[in-house]
Amino acid sequence: MTRTAPTTFERRRRRSDSVAVAMIKIWAFTAIVILIVIIGYIVFKGMVSQSLQESQIIPTFSTPDQSLVVIANKKSGFHSMPYDVLRQFFDGRSFSLRRITHVNEDVKLFYETGLKSDISEYLMLDEKSFQRSEASQLSASEVLKHVSANPGGIGLISKETALPSNVVKLQLEDVVLAVHPSVTELLGNIKLSKIDQQAIKPLFNGEYTNWKELQGQDLSIVVVTSLSEVRQIPGSVALVPYREAFLAQSERLQVLSSQTRRNFTLRYIFEKPVEMGKYGGISTIIGNTLLMVFVTLLFSVPLGVGSAVFMVEFRANKRLLSIARTGVDLLAGVPSIIFGLFGLLVFVQLAGWSFSLLSGSMTLALMVLPTIIRTSEEALLSVSPSLKEASVALGATKWETIIKVLLPAASPGIVTGIILAIGRAVGETAALIYTIGSGVDFASGPLSSARVLAMHIFLTITEGQRMDRAFASAMVLVFLVLFINILARLSARRLIRNGTN
Amino acid sequence: MKKVILAVMILTILSPLGAAGSRETVAQTPVEIYTFGGSSTVAPIVNGALTSFLADHKDVKITYETLGSSTGIKQLQEGTLSLAGSSRELKSSELQAGLKPIVIALDGLSVAVNRNVPIANLSMAELAGIFSGEIVNWKSVGGPDAKIEVIVRDETSGTYASFKEIVLDPTKKQYKKDAIVARENGELATKIAATPNAIGYIGMAFNHIVEEAGGHILTIDQVVPTSDNVVNKSYPISRSLYMVSIGDLQPSIELDFINYLLSSRGQAIVAENDFIPLP
Amino acid sequence: MIQTIGQALGRREKNQSIRKGLDATAAKLLLLTALVSLLAVVLISLFIMAQSIPFFSEVPLRQFLFSTQWAPSANYPTYGIFSFIVTSIIVTLLALAFSTPIALSTAIYLSEFAQGKMASLLRQSIELLAGIPSIIYGLFGIAVVVPLVRNTLGGNGYSLLSASLILAIMILPTIINVSEVSIRAVSRELREASVAMGATRWQTIKGVVLPAAKSGIVSSIILGIGRAVGETTAVLLVGGNAPIFPTSAISMGRTLTMNIITDMSYAEGTHMSALFATGILLFAFILVLNLIVVSVSRKSRLESER
């Protein structure tokens, strides 16, 4: 057939064809894009945390000519030292870092000999404060040594020197925004009390002229430079050292700032949870997850593989076979919340096992049963009949054939199915929420309440704990699922390789 | 190998069948397991107290499941829990069924708003109007022109019931239907902080969650929600927190725990968690 | 004990009767295990039905299914789940609308244009998507989807739309897998005949392959519906959970599953039976879906064998 030049019709057809094909390709790769976005986001938020903070002390602002140098152990989690926090510690009012840097340690305070009077004056303390806070007076080099040795160590020295590698110098932030009382007055349900950190520079540059623009009253902004002016001029604001403002009992505005920090650390996996998971790590929770998987498999694998063997080997009774198969199909379609409902009523209440590892695992075992049965059945069916015939020819009974020949031959497929079931179990929440309980300790027996990883993420979100922790745990769960996924793929590959032998 | 697995499996199946009921000792381990549960408001107190209580009672393991007041009471009746925490009063039907409430602390309910809401104070009447849906825009109470997003607890919550009793019932109002529902104090606090124009109520002890997330707490009738103002009754929205048992408690771990909660150490834990110790 | 029997079995010259006996017991044991699955389904169904029967004798079916008043704790309790049914339907339909184009394109791409590395990368991504737990989707939903909906469409972000977007991603693997299998199964002769008649690739796909794979694609969509309707955790976190009748895609809502999980721990008496009745409704609905899938695939198998 001779080739002629393409007609317009031809060209149009080919163009619409390539457009259609291009559309298909674009749509198809959206799946990959979605996956990357989801996993990428979880990992990003797991590694990096952004938190909002509100305080009187303005971050990054310090008065000049400070006589004290603040140093701290890196493990304490401080990146700067606000005046009010330092005072809290040295006044003996607070000992734990938990609420402040979310590190589960207590502070240990040290200061250089000769600085006591400076500290008392600067931080407005008296002798009782020093006794309460148990701060230790040492030589400068000793201070360095002790701060380095204590994860919660904080020290005050007189001048900057070379520091050990795990100790940092912190900027001592001690400036506040003092305002005239008219600015923070309650008028018609409105009362200005805070300002965004980003708004401070524009405020002092004159870009804002009225407090209304900052969610306050209709009042002109007057930028001044001293505390005495602030006290006299309505609408005025100044940057003032905290001490001055505090002593004069001047009105102050809170500052809202956001901080970006490292979120997930390897410690997280190995530390135990503290205060029901509010602080600390997730070591016992991971342990509970593994335990739950083990118990679930303990019940579901023998039952599942046994059912599959039956359905494959004893097919004589056709009716029974089809009933069994319908049963499996039905079970596979039941939503997880129904399993949860069933588990709550039967295992938790009726059997009296309460919220426990056993209740949760039994519920999950029922849920993953169809998966195991189906994959095992497929694996068993794919074993070549000649293998079975050879075994029978050698005089083995049915049972022996099953145990010594069939199961080993089908094991890669069965194992793949088990791995898939593990993946499902690890990610389940709805069926476990009212069966497995929420105790954070490592389960001491099958009847103790055991929080697992997916549940922990759910509880972290709903209990209003910091979202950073939810993301860190989520990152761990995602990696766990990825790992299980890779295992399953390797196992399936081994199956194919064995099959071709 | 497979035979060993089979044998182990049979043993494991048989063992828990002999341990029906959460109070009996699990085979071959000496630790007794108890489960308490209920209000999420009471949870921080109980968990704090359990940490020190269990340090002195090494042969016992107690967990507190955060389920919500009504759930806790129901599971107490079902026998799944042996003590329940409640942040609301017991209904007459529950009292008739023999449940006994024991007051362990006082609590105030704070009202919080998202940080984009410049309002700092509301009156009780305005509060009732907002939560019943009569007031729908912030401008009606002196704020910007924006729809008010109301966030409430779910029905199982004692906080839900207490708030209704104190704020809505006196004016015979009902909760509005289209409010966002949060299942726990913490979730409510996070939702308030994350949803622009939102308003919601939480137990006072959870104030810091809202504030850490950027929201702020309102004064009601110009009174600040603090422990002192709750005790001297100037802050209008306050309530008692309870532990509930079935009937009067006989000498048992439950009774020991209640006594611990009511002791000075227990009440110190109450104060540490920003609740109000019994006067 | 079992090990000694095994050793005895090794000596085939003796103990033939023991071996035969073991064989018989083994058969019975396996029968037992097989019946356990069946038993589980029967028990679950019976249990749910038994728990919901008292409800149906107290509350008329019409009120249950068609009333929008869900007020189990009011002084005169009402148990109307119509709002939840409508929410579930809207959320599922929207999820299908978002997910089907992507799923079908992916299935077509994998079976028609797949080439080595790209194809296997795509397949692995889909497998991975299928394995991600629903709580992770929920977390992503709260952190990304809800603010997105809030900032672009207004409202507070917790909405039917947010829920359906998340569900759409979750049911992608389901639809892709089954569709791909049936598209692949379309016989080569059919395709070659189409090309021989001068059709372009797209025309072949649109006019020949897709219609031939129609029953498989429909099955996959139905399976997707089943999965979407049964999802609880992810929608709970982004749907707003307000028990109201949804008036738009950005209004909050509560699906049937959300209702069960929110109330189930504290409900009692008629309220609890109402939840079980809801459970039966879900159960029955998914059952019907599965039966449709089975009969559709059986019909197509019979047809292709002709």
Tab-separated table of C-alpha atoms in Angstrom, chain C residues 29-305:
chain	number	residue	atom	x	y	z
C	29	LEU	CA	-9.360	-30.691	62.852
C	30	LEU	CA	-9.093	-28.907	59.561
C	31	LEU	CA	-12.831	-28.978	59.105
C	32	LEU	CA	-13.078	-27.334	62.482
C	33	THR	CA	-10.727	-24.536	61.570
C	34	ALA	CA	-12.559	-23.919	58.314
C	35	LEU	CA	-15.834	-23.705	60.089
C	36	VAL	CA	-14.405	-21.096	62.457
C	37	SER	CA	-14.473	-18.405	59.784
C	38	LEU	CA	-17.973	-19.349	58.915
C	39	LEU	CA	-18.834	-19.398	62.589
C	40	ALA	CA	-17.326	-15.954	63.026
C	41	VAL	CA	-19.516	-14.474	60.319
C	42	VAL	CA	-22.596	-16.234	61.598
C	43	LEU	CA	-21.885	-15.183	65.163
C	44	ILE	CA	-21.233	-11.587	64.235
C	45	SER	CA	-24.374	-11.387	62.136
C	46	LEU	CA	-26.499	-13.154	64.746
C	47	PHE	CA	-25.112	-11.025	67.515
C	48	ILE	CA	-25.742	-7.785	65.712
C	49	MET	CA	-29.207	-8.878	64.702
C	50	ALA	CA	-30.059	-10.009	68.202
C	51	GLN	CA	-28.898	-6.730	69.675
C	52	SER	CA	-30.910	-4.703	67.231
C	53	ILE	CA	-34.191	-6.614	67.364
C	54	PRO	CA	-35.450	-4.848	70.496
C	55	PHE	CA	-34.915	-1.602	68.665
C	56	PHE	CA	-37.107	-2.489	65.720
C	57	SER	CA	-39.937	-3.405	67.998
C	58	GLU	CA	-39.762	-0.037	69.713
C	59	VAL	CA	-39.078	2.393	66.943
C	60	PRO	CA	-40.899	2.286	63.622
C	61	LEU	CA	-38.659	1.601	60.638
C	62	ARG	CA	-39.939	4.678	58.896
C	63	GLN	CA	-38.717	6.942	61.658
C	64	PHE	CA	-35.361	5.202	61.792
C	65	LEU	CA	-34.643	5.422	58.118
C	66	PHE	CA	-36.292	8.637	57.098
C	67	SER	CA	-36.252	10.994	60.048
C	68	THR	CA	-33.449	13.480	60.499
C	69	GLN	CA	-33.964	13.838	64.227
C	70	TRP	CA	-31.213	12.012	66.049
C	71	ALA	CA	-31.640	12.823	69.732
C	72	PRO	CA	-31.043	9.742	71.850
C	73	SER	CA	-30.493	11.683	75.053
C	74	ALA	CA	-33.449	14.019	74.851
C	75	ASN	CA	-36.412	13.628	77.121
C	76	TYR	CA	-38.377	12.032	74.283
C	77	PRO	CA	-35.619	10.299	72.375
C	78	THR	CA	-35.771	10.066	68.615
C	79	TYR	CA	-33.579	7.859	66.461
C	80	GLY	CA	-33.651	9.126	62.927
C	81	ILE	CA	-30.531	8.356	60.896
C	82	PHE	CA	-31.576	9.866	57.593
C	83	SER	CA	-29.004	12.676	57.927
C	84	PHE	CA	-26.256	10.115	58.417
C	85	ILE	CA	-27.421	8.039	55.463
C	86	VAL	CA	-27.413	11.116	53.249
C	87	THR	CA	-23.993	12.178	54.491
C	88	SER	CA	-22.561	8.722	53.834
C	89	ILE	CA	-24.025	8.730	50.335
C	90	ILE	CA	-22.760	12.203	49.454
C	91	VAL	CA	-19.301	11.550	50.824
C	92	THR	CA	-19.055	8.237	48.942
C	93	LEU	CA	-20.305	9.670	45.652
C	94	LEU	CA	-17.923	12.611	45.854
C	95	ALA	CA	-15.052	10.256	46.682
C	96	LEU	CA	-15.897	8.160	43.635
C	97	ALA	CA	-16.114	11.248	41.471
C	98	PHE	CA	-12.639	12.338	42.505
C	99	SER	CA	-11.082	8.938	42.457
C	100	THR	CA	-12.468	7.163	39.361
C	101	PRO	CA	-10.774	9.287	36.677
C	102	ILE	CA	-7.384	8.870	38.315
C	103	ALA	CA	-7.943	5.188	39.045
C	104	LEU	CA	-9.123	4.296	35.568
C	105	SER	CA	-6.339	6.270	33.921
C	106	THR	CA	-3.812	4.498	36.076
C	107	ALA	CA	-5.342	1.116	35.294
C	108	ILE	CA	-5.346	1.877	31.581
C	109	TYR	CA	-1.810	3.163	31.720
C	110	LEU	CA	-0.569	0.098	33.560
C	111	SER	CA	-2.163	-2.346	31.147
C	112	GLU	CA	-1.770	-0.505	27.855
C	113	PHE	CA	1.312	1.657	28.104
C	114	ALA	CA	3.273	0.130	30.902
C	115	GLN	CA	6.987	0.071	30.328
C	116	GLY	CA	9.435	-1.550	32.718
C	117	LYS	CA	10.740	0.765	35.407
C	118	MET	CA	8.015	3.403	35.253
C	119	ALA	CA	5.305	0.808	35.457
C	120	SER	CA	6.853	-1.026	38.361
C	121	LEU	CA	7.395	2.262	40.198
C	122	LEU	CA	3.737	3.062	39.702
C	123	ARG	CA	2.677	-0.373	40.908
C	124	GLN	CA	4.777	-0.130	44.006
C	125	SER	CA	3.362	3.303	44.792
C	126	ILE	CA	-0.156	1.948	44.555
C	127	GLU	CA	0.718	-0.956	46.833
C	128	LEU	CA	2.170	1.481	49.294
C	129	LEU	CA	-0.894	3.726	49.152
C	130	ALA	CA	-3.010	0.682	49.926
C	131	GLY	CA	-0.954	-0.116	52.972
C	132	ILE	CA	-0.970	3.302	54.619
C	133	PRO	CA	-3.067	3.177	57.785
C	134	SER	CA	-6.239	5.253	57.922
C	135	ILE	CA	-5.005	7.237	60.932
C	136	ILE	CA	-2.170	8.609	58.792
C	137	TYR	CA	-4.696	9.733	56.202
C	138	GLY	CA	-6.701	11.288	59.019
C	139	LEU	CA	-3.665	13.168	60.315
C	140	PHE	CA	-2.839	14.395	56.829
C	141	GLY	CA	-6.457	15.394	56.445
C	142	ILE	CA	-6.496	17.520	59.584
C	143	ALA	CA	-3.162	19.136	58.843
C	144	VAL	CA	-3.478	19.793	55.123
C	145	VAL	CA	-6.910	19.126	53.643
C	146	VAL	CA	-9.028	20.892	56.268
C	147	PRO	CA	-7.091	24.196	56.120
C	148	LEU	CA	-7.033	23.929	52.329
C	149	VAL	CA	-10.810	23.609	52.125
C	150	ARG	CA	-11.215	26.356	54.700
C	151	ASN	CA	-8.988	28.793	52.868
C	152	THR	CA	-10.322	28.161	49.382
C	153	LEU	CA	-13.996	27.515	49.947
C	154	GLY	CA	-14.821	29.018	53.302
C	155	GLY	CA	-16.565	27.421	56.241
C	156	ASN	CA	-14.379	25.911	58.902
C	157	GLY	CA	-12.761	23.234	56.809
C	158	TYR	CA	-14.233	20.238	58.615
C	159	SER	CA	-16.596	19.164	55.913
C	160	LEU	CA	-17.993	16.489	53.653
C	161	LEU	CA	-15.623	17.709	50.996
C	162	SER	CA	-12.561	17.157	53.152
C	163	ALA	CA	-13.792	13.697	54.059
C	164	SER	CA	-14.440	12.754	50.451
C	165	LEU	CA	-11.034	13.993	49.305
C	166	ILE	CA	-9.321	11.772	51.830
C	167	LEU	CA	-11.568	8.826	51.016
C	168	ALA	CA	-10.862	9.285	47.318
C	169	ILE	CA	-7.170	8.695	47.963
C	170	MET	CA	-7.924	5.715	50.157
C	171	ILE	CA	-10.047	3.876	47.603
C	172	LEU	CA	-7.685	4.501	44.669
C	173	PRO	CA	-5.783	1.227	45.113
C	174	THR	CA	-8.998	-0.803	45.332
C	175	ILE	CA	-10.384	0.509	42.065
C	176	ILE	CA	-7.026	0.401	40.286
C	177	ASN	CA	-6.238	-3.194	41.165
C	178	VAL	CA	-9.490	-4.773	40.048
C	179	SER	CA	-9.876	-2.559	36.974
C	180	GLU	CA	-6.379	-3.313	35.828
C	181	VAL	CA	-6.952	-7.030	36.066
C	182	SER	CA	-10.080	-6.859	33.937
C	183	ILE	CA	-8.579	-4.474	31.396
C	184	ARG	CA	-5.644	-6.774	31.002
C	185	ALA	CA	-7.980	-9.704	30.550
C	186	VAL	CA	-9.461	-8.221	27.415
C	187	SER	CA	-8.309	-10.578	24.696
C	188	ARG	CA	-5.504	-9.538	22.415
C	189	GLU	CA	-7.472	-10.541	19.354
C	190	LEU	CA	-10.055	-7.895	20.128
C	191	ARG	CA	-7.390	-5.228	20.405
C	192	GLU	CA	-5.550	-6.344	17.313
C	193	ALA	CA	-8.768	-6.413	15.335
C	194	SER	CA	-9.453	-2.826	16.322
C	195	VAL	CA	-6.007	-1.638	15.312
C	196	ALA	CA	-6.274	-3.572	12.056
C	197	MET	CA	-9.420	-1.584	11.290
C	198	GLY	CA	-7.380	1.603	11.576
C	199	ALA	CA	-8.334	2.844	15.035
C	200	THR	CA	-5.882	4.925	17.084
C	201	ARG	CA	-4.803	3.752	20.536
C	202	TRP	CA	-7.272	5.974	22.299
C	203	GLN	CA	-10.111	4.915	20.041
C	204	THR	CA	-9.247	1.300	20.710
C	205	ILE	CA	-9.251	1.901	24.411
C	206	LYS	CA	-12.427	3.905	24.446
C	207	GLY	CA	-14.432	1.878	22.005
C	208	VAL	CA	-13.217	-1.655	22.468
C	209	VAL	CA	-11.175	-2.347	25.583
C	210	LEU	CA	-13.185	-0.395	28.137
C	211	PRO	CA	-16.566	-1.736	27.081
C	212	ALA	CA	-15.138	-5.255	27.134
C	213	ALA	CA	-13.782	-4.732	30.621
C	214	LYS	CA	-16.948	-2.990	31.745
C	215	SER	CA	-18.080	-5.573	34.268
C	216	GLY	CA	-14.674	-5.659	35.929
C	217	ILE	CA	-14.543	-1.903	36.143
C	218	VAL	CA	-18.025	-1.767	37.594
C	219	SER	CA	-17.000	-4.406	40.127
C	220	SER	CA	-14.010	-2.366	41.129
C	221	ILE	CA	-16.126	0.726	41.635
C	222	ILE	CA	-18.583	-1.227	43.740
C	223	LEU	CA	-15.734	-2.558	45.871
C	224	GLY	CA	-14.553	1.020	46.202
C	225	ILE	CA	-17.998	2.014	47.453
C	226	GLY	CA	-17.862	-0.756	50.018
C	227	ARG	CA	-14.496	0.430	51.268
C	228	ALA	CA	-15.556	4.076	51.428
C	229	VAL	CA	-18.786	3.389	53.256
C	230	GLY	CA	-16.994	1.324	55.900
C	231	GLU	CA	-14.217	3.809	56.684
C	232	THR	CA	-14.351	5.329	60.145
C	233	THR	CA	-11.156	6.820	61.574
C	234	ALA	CA	-10.135	9.121	58.747
C	235	VAL	CA	-13.590	10.639	58.250
C	236	LEU	CA	-14.033	11.026	61.990
C	237	LEU	CA	-11.107	13.397	62.151
C	238	VAL	CA	-12.020	15.631	59.214
C	239	GLY	CA	-15.779	15.466	58.872
C	240	GLY	CA	-16.756	17.739	61.751
C	241	ASN	CA	-19.028	15.143	63.327
C	242	ALA	CA	-22.044	17.430	63.599
C	243	PRO	CA	-25.286	15.406	63.520
C	244	ILE	CA	-26.979	17.689	61.045
C	245	PHE	CA	-28.493	17.285	57.613
C	246	PRO	CA	-25.788	18.365	55.168
C	247	THR	CA	-26.796	21.269	52.964
C	248	SER	CA	-23.632	21.612	50.928
C	249	ALA	CA	-20.296	19.985	50.285
C	250	ILE	CA	-18.615	22.302	52.741
C	251	SER	CA	-21.033	21.737	55.561
C	252	MET	CA	-20.079	19.442	58.402
C	253	GLY	CA	-21.620	16.058	58.684
C	254	ARG	CA	-21.633	12.678	60.354
C	255	THR	CA	-21.580	9.420	58.452
C	256	LEU	CA	-23.124	6.180	59.659
C	257	THR	CA	-19.745	4.871	60.803
C	258	MET	CA	-18.937	8.103	62.632
C	259	ASN	CA	-22.218	7.849	64.470
C	260	ILE	CA	-21.506	4.330	65.636
C	261	ILE	CA	-18.030	5.111	66.898
C	262	THR	CA	-19.044	8.344	68.619
C	263	ASP	CA	-21.889	6.860	70.574
C	264	MET	CA	-21.039	3.222	71.012
C	265	SER	CA	-19.092	3.370	74.213
C	266	TYR	CA	-21.739	4.998	76.335
C	267	ALA	CA	-25.003	4.073	74.683
C	268	GLU	CA	-27.361	1.756	76.450
C	269	GLY	CA	-30.774	0.257	75.981
C	270	THR	CA	-32.637	1.507	72.967
C	271	HIS	CA	-29.768	3.819	72.040
C	272	MET	CA	-27.355	0.896	71.843
C	273	SER	CA	-29.832	-1.142	69.817
C	274	ALA	CA	-30.140	1.809	67.453
C	275	LEU	CA	-26.388	1.674	66.876
C	276	PHE	CA	-26.574	-2.037	66.182
C	277	ALA	CA	-29.426	-1.414	63.787
C	278	THR	CA	-27.157	1.084	62.037
C	279	GLY	CA	-24.481	-1.592	62.024
C	280	ILE	CA	-26.869	-4.054	60.413
C	281	LEU	CA	-27.747	-1.498	57.800
C	282	LEU	CA	-24.065	-1.052	56.938
C	283	PHE	CA	-23.451	-4.768	57.066
C	284	ALA	CA	-26.413	-5.531	54.817
C	285	PHE	CA	-25.506	-2.785	52.388
C	286	ILE	CA	-21.953	-4.053	52.000
C	287	LEU	CA	-23.252	-7.617	51.731
C	288	VAL	CA	-25.497	-6.601	48.877
C	289	LEU	CA	-22.606	-4.810	47.203
C	290	ASN	CA	-20.413	-7.889	47.483
C	291	LEU	CA	-23.150	-10.135	46.115
C	292	ILE	CA	-23.586	-7.784	43.168
C	293	VAL	CA	-19.865	-7.953	42.494
C	294	VAL	CA	-19.869	-11.739	42.674
C	295	SER	CA	-22.836	-12.079	40.348
C	296	VAL	CA	-21.489	-9.479	37.907
C	297	SER	CA	-18.139	-11.255	37.693
C	298	ARG	CA	-19.770	-14.644	37.396
C	299	LYS	CA	-21.962	-13.369	34.582
C	300	SER	CA	-19.006	-11.918	32.727
C	301	ARG	CA	-17.047	-15.110	33.186
C	302	LEU	CA	-19.916	-17.099	31.701
C	303	GLU	CA	-20.138	-14.661	28.817
C	304	SER	CA	-16.459	-14.786	28.017
C	305	GLU	CA	-16.540	-18.569	28.054
